[in-house]
Amino acid sequence: MATDAPPPEGGTDTNPAPTTAPDPATTAPGPATPGQARFLDVQESAEFGELRRTYRNFAFPLTVAFIAWYLLYVLLSNYAGAFMGTKLFGNINVALVLGLAQFASTFLIAWYYARHAATKLDPKAEAIKSRMETETDA
Amino acid sequence: MSHSPSTQSAGLVTTELTHELPTRLAAASDASEHRPLIITLFALFVVATLVITVWAGRQTKNASDFYAGGRQFTGFQNGLAVSGDYMSAASFLGIAGAIALFGYDGFLYSIGFLVAWLVALLLVAEPLRNSGRYTMGDVLAYRMRQRPVRTAAGASTIVVSIFYLLAQMAGAGVLVSLLLGITSDAGKIAIVALVGLLMIVYVTIGGMKGTTWVQMVKAVLLIAGTLLITFLILWKFNFNLSDLLGTAASNSGKGAAFLEPGLKYGVTETSKLDFLSLGIALVLGTAGLPHILIRFYTVPTAKAARKSVIWAIGIIGAFYLMTIVLGFGAAALLKPADIIASNKAGNTAAPLAALEIGGGADSTGGAILLAVISAVAFATILAVVAGLTLASSSSFAHDIYANVIRKGEATEQEEVRAARWATVAIGVVSIALGALARDLNVAGLVALAFAVAASANLPTLLYSLFWKRFTTQGALWSIYGGLASSVLLVLFSPVVSGKPTSMFPGVDFHFFPLENPGLISIPLGFLLGWLGTVLSKEAPDRGKYAELEVKSLTGTGAH
């Protein structure tokens, strides 16, 4: 579903009518150039749709998640002082642990995305790219 | 800040006469003693970077060399350079100082700067690398009518970079004078002029190649210097973080509150809201900073761009983790009054902590560490201002001159010549403004740069890359709307007038209560991009979007 969703950060921008099917209203007037016709074909191909879905279904929800997690941390720091000040051991309190958890989650998400991209995205992207570039050479 | 020099010299006289409290010497107050060593290290850095610049300049032959360093850097090299471009003196000395004075809130501030990199990693770096050539405007204008969108992208790039640059230049004057113990106005102006002159030389001669190497060298120096001080501080506390925090808390006079959020941002309801606004701008702004975005063109592929961000996240994250030790270490080792006496904002807390951990003011160890940290701060300033100047002059030459004024008819040589002249012009203007602003509190300008990046650049970038209905009108509304709303809100905020800490404390025309406009301007930027699109009479260019989308995800035909 999310394949054609608007960027997730918007928050306030409501439903710019996402559709997966080619929308007549969005068709540019005039003929496409030959190069563009090829890009249009690829863009509508099942293979490219699969690449887009694999990318967006991973990146968009994860972006929403880490921004929400960061905002939760900021809001707790702002409005839940007593909870954040709870000492866990020695002078280490909840605030410090949650702050360090932001570092940990950032490192983890970076690693997770790199792995996803290398195993799931790169092979698909590479296949489309090399096909398009051989067609050009031919 | 303008009062601090007199405070320092008063401190110097008393301390030297009585010899009672040698450790109370502020860095600046006994700078005369350390000055030769500090100047030697400054000079070494300058000579080394000039050699690199001349070498890079010899290899800069075409536009791709000048704008993108020939696209031959590896992911790791670029990751270092990205870190060097990003970690300004504000994050090095500013965050350590904020922790030293306000404890936990200084640390809280640093986290947004790191988390922000995930936006760049997941949504921006790779598509940008695949579809653009030299500037952010390349991607924003890709599917749109060229001239209006290029103009808007150029305007936004130049505004973000110049605000950021101004804050760095004015900060450089204050900071370097403090480290060298210069109190005269002429001395401060000379330092601003020197910084400006060096950045003009780096960028005009070395282009992106030279700038990248300067940033890499700076990143290595910064990490090495910080690692050394962090290690020494931890050693002193037997590698027991809890002990270090406890000593810092009791020494600060604030007790447990020093280790909890609230001392800086939690004072009033307004300041809490202000911090929320700042946090959002930091997280969403980084991936819209033009001087960061153009770094992704210096590597050959999107995969290498991804690697750059991964390295940058590792390096920047490790660095902010060390500033925790640096900041709390300064709080544990120094008296709060001494930190404030040296610099009200705490900007000299890290150098002072280095002096102390090296054995105190009269020791050779202290003198060496102080000089090392001062040189690192100087290198930091130079690398960042060079990156900012390059971003704004590239955008002027490539977006405005070549594509708007010359309508795409300019030759490569003409474009690069325009970029070099733009560098000189921007350099001269920022020297003048930096010198004029030397006594104004311009720290708020960095937050403004992030707010514009998050309100104008990021919405337009994301819509361009991911929303097929997005139109020229939508792009113009989000860029100009985000840009104008952030600049106007800051103009009528306490950053500019109405408070003792304002840029112009003598006047009061503020009506917007927050120092950070992001809470309003970022949703507005996204909203306007959407509204401009749905109200648009012209249909989006489907063929162009197909080209952009396929290129951005697969790298087909990437430059």
mmCIF file of C-alpha atoms in Angstrom, chain B residues 258-382:
data_model
loop_
_atom_site.group_PDB
_atom_site.id
_atom_site.type_symbol
_atom_site.label_atom_id
_atom_site.label_comp_id
_atom_site.label_asym_id
_atom_site.label_seq_id
_atom_site.Cartn_x
_atom_site.Cartn_y
_atom_site.Cartn_z
ATOM 1 C CA PHE B 258 23.067 18.327 37.080
ATOM 2 C CA LEU B 259 22.631 14.780 35.773
ATOM 3 C CA GLU B 260 18.965 15.258 34.889
ATOM 4 C CA PRO B 261 17.309 17.142 32.046
ATOM 5 C CA GLY B 262 16.002 20.635 32.721
ATOM 6 C CA LEU B 263 18.794 23.005 33.764
ATOM 7 C CA LYS B 264 18.980 24.689 30.363
ATOM 8 C CA TYR B 265 15.880 23.771 28.389
ATOM 9 C CA GLY B 266 13.450 22.999 31.184
ATOM 10 C CA VAL B 267 13.467 26.349 32.941
ATOM 11 C CA THR B 268 10.095 27.568 31.664
ATOM 12 C CA GLU B 269 7.240 26.164 29.575
ATOM 13 C CA THR B 270 8.452 28.335 26.692
ATOM 14 C CA SER B 271 11.981 26.980 26.906
ATOM 15 C CA LYS B 272 10.615 23.422 26.869
ATOM 16 C CA LEU B 273 8.644 24.144 23.724
ATOM 17 C CA ASP B 274 11.703 25.834 22.292
ATOM 18 C CA PHE B 275 13.750 22.722 22.827
ATOM 19 C CA LEU B 276 11.122 20.565 21.141
ATOM 20 C CA SER B 277 11.224 22.970 18.200
ATOM 21 C CA LEU B 278 15.026 22.830 18.103
ATOM 22 C CA GLY B 279 15.039 19.042 18.340
ATOM 23 C CA ILE B 280 12.739 18.658 15.340
ATOM 24 C CA ALA B 281 14.797 21.131 13.306
ATOM 25 C CA LEU B 282 18.031 19.297 14.134
ATOM 26 C CA VAL B 283 16.680 15.885 13.206
ATOM 27 C CA LEU B 284 15.093 17.010 9.940
ATOM 28 C CA GLY B 285 17.591 19.741 9.053
ATOM 29 C CA THR B 286 20.815 17.786 8.626
ATOM 30 C CA ALA B 287 19.609 15.976 5.494
ATOM 31 C CA GLY B 288 18.759 19.365 3.952
ATOM 32 C CA LEU B 289 22.067 21.129 4.579
ATOM 33 C CA PRO B 290 23.544 21.883 1.141
ATOM 34 C CA HIS B 291 27.164 21.730 2.305
ATOM 35 C CA ILE B 292 26.526 18.201 3.568
ATOM 36 C CA LEU B 293 24.532 17.113 0.504
ATOM 37 C CA ILE B 294 27.202 18.096 -2.015
ATOM 38 C CA ARG B 295 29.648 15.825 -0.209
ATOM 39 C CA PHE B 296 27.756 12.817 -1.584
ATOM 40 C CA TYR B 297 28.783 13.777 -5.117
ATOM 41 C CA THR B 298 32.450 13.174 -4.292
ATOM 42 C CA VAL B 299 32.108 9.385 -4.350
ATOM 43 C CA PRO B 300 31.631 7.266 -7.484
ATOM 44 C CA THR B 301 28.420 5.397 -6.584
ATOM 45 C CA ALA B 302 25.346 5.415 -4.371
ATOM 46 C CA LYS B 303 26.800 2.442 -2.507
ATOM 47 C CA ALA B 304 29.838 4.529 -1.650
ATOM 48 C CA ALA B 305 27.530 7.360 -0.571
ATOM 49 C CA ARG B 306 25.790 4.901 1.765
ATOM 50 C CA LYS B 307 29.159 3.823 3.156
ATOM 51 C CA SER B 308 30.076 7.486 3.720
ATOM 52 C CA VAL B 309 26.999 8.012 5.876
ATOM 53 C CA ILE B 310 27.592 4.799 7.821
ATOM 54 C CA TRP B 311 31.168 5.891 8.567
ATOM 55 C CA ALA B 312 29.974 9.403 9.407
ATOM 56 C CA ILE B 313 27.405 8.015 11.854
ATOM 57 C CA GLY B 314 30.127 5.931 13.521
ATOM 58 C CA ILE B 315 32.627 8.781 13.709
ATOM 59 C CA ILE B 316 30.162 11.493 14.747
ATOM 60 C CA GLY B 317 28.483 9.156 17.256
ATOM 61 C CA ALA B 318 31.814 8.212 18.823
ATOM 62 C CA PHE B 319 32.720 11.879 18.966
ATOM 63 C CA TYR B 320 29.517 12.905 20.777
ATOM 64 C CA LEU B 321 29.986 10.015 23.204
ATOM 65 C CA MET B 322 33.422 11.426 24.009
ATOM 66 C CA THR B 323 32.011 14.921 24.533
ATOM 67 C CA ILE B 324 30.040 13.429 27.456
ATOM 68 C CA VAL B 325 33.332 12.619 29.170
ATOM 69 C CA LEU B 326 34.859 15.912 28.054
ATOM 70 C CA GLY B 327 31.940 18.003 29.311
ATOM 71 C CA PHE B 328 31.315 16.205 32.592
ATOM 72 C CA GLY B 329 35.096 15.968 33.007
ATOM 73 C CA ALA B 330 35.361 19.746 32.725
ATOM 74 C CA ALA B 331 32.558 20.068 35.282
ATOM 75 C CA ALA B 332 34.351 17.675 37.627
ATOM 76 C CA LEU B 333 37.826 19.207 37.267
ATOM 77 C CA LEU B 334 37.044 22.913 37.109
ATOM 78 C CA LYS B 335 35.075 25.376 39.176
ATOM 79 C CA PRO B 336 31.893 26.579 37.459
ATOM 80 C CA ALA B 337 32.869 30.194 38.159
ATOM 81 C CA ASP B 338 36.172 29.730 36.313
ATOM 82 C CA ILE B 339 34.436 28.270 33.258
ATOM 83 C CA ILE B 340 32.019 31.177 33.127
ATOM 84 C CA ALA B 341 34.744 33.726 33.784
ATOM 85 C CA SER B 342 36.662 32.502 30.750
ATOM 86 C CA ASN B 343 33.620 32.425 28.454
ATOM 87 C CA LYS B 344 30.006 32.884 29.471
ATOM 88 C CA ALA B 345 28.717 30.230 27.074
ATOM 89 C CA GLY B 346 31.274 27.703 28.313
ATOM 90 C CA ASN B 347 33.044 27.560 24.951
ATOM 91 C CA THR B 348 36.445 27.302 26.593
ATOM 92 C CA ALA B 349 35.496 24.513 29.004
ATOM 93 C CA ALA B 350 37.128 21.833 26.840
ATOM 94 C CA PRO B 351 40.454 23.683 26.416
ATOM 95 C CA LEU B 352 40.442 24.478 30.150
ATOM 96 C CA ALA B 353 39.812 20.835 30.986
ATOM 97 C CA ALA B 354 42.716 19.888 28.709
ATOM 98 C CA LEU B 355 44.972 22.338 30.534
ATOM 99 C CA GLU B 356 43.896 20.937 33.896
ATOM 100 C CA ILE B 357 44.158 17.248 33.008
ATOM 101 C CA GLY B 358 47.624 17.822 31.555
ATOM 102 C CA GLY B 359 48.851 18.968 34.955
ATOM 103 C CA GLY B 360 47.500 22.478 35.372
ATOM 104 C CA ALA B 361 48.467 25.916 34.206
ATOM 105 C CA ASP B 362 52.150 25.800 35.128
ATOM 106 C CA SER B 363 52.911 22.385 33.713
ATOM 107 C CA THR B 364 54.371 21.503 30.349
ATOM 108 C CA GLY B 365 51.751 18.772 29.934
ATOM 109 C CA GLY B 366 48.949 21.256 30.451
ATOM 110 C CA ALA B 367 50.476 23.711 28.013
ATOM 111 C CA ILE B 368 50.872 21.045 25.341
ATOM 112 C CA LEU B 369 47.327 19.713 25.715
ATOM 113 C CA LEU B 370 45.880 23.228 25.673
ATOM 114 C CA ALA B 371 47.789 23.994 22.491
ATOM 115 C CA VAL B 372 46.658 20.735 20.888
ATOM 116 C CA ILE B 373 42.988 21.366 21.669
ATOM 117 C CA SER B 374 43.242 24.978 20.508
ATOM 118 C CA ALA B 375 44.792 23.877 17.224
ATOM 119 C CA VAL B 376 42.056 21.283 16.789
ATOM 120 C CA ALA B 377 39.434 23.984 17.336
ATOM 121 C CA PHE B 378 41.141 26.200 14.757
ATOM 122 C CA ALA B 379 41.282 23.333 12.238
ATOM 123 C CA THR B 380 37.627 22.626 12.922
ATOM 124 C CA ILE B 381 36.587 26.170 12.113
ATOM 125 C CA LEU B 382 38.610 26.288 8.893
#
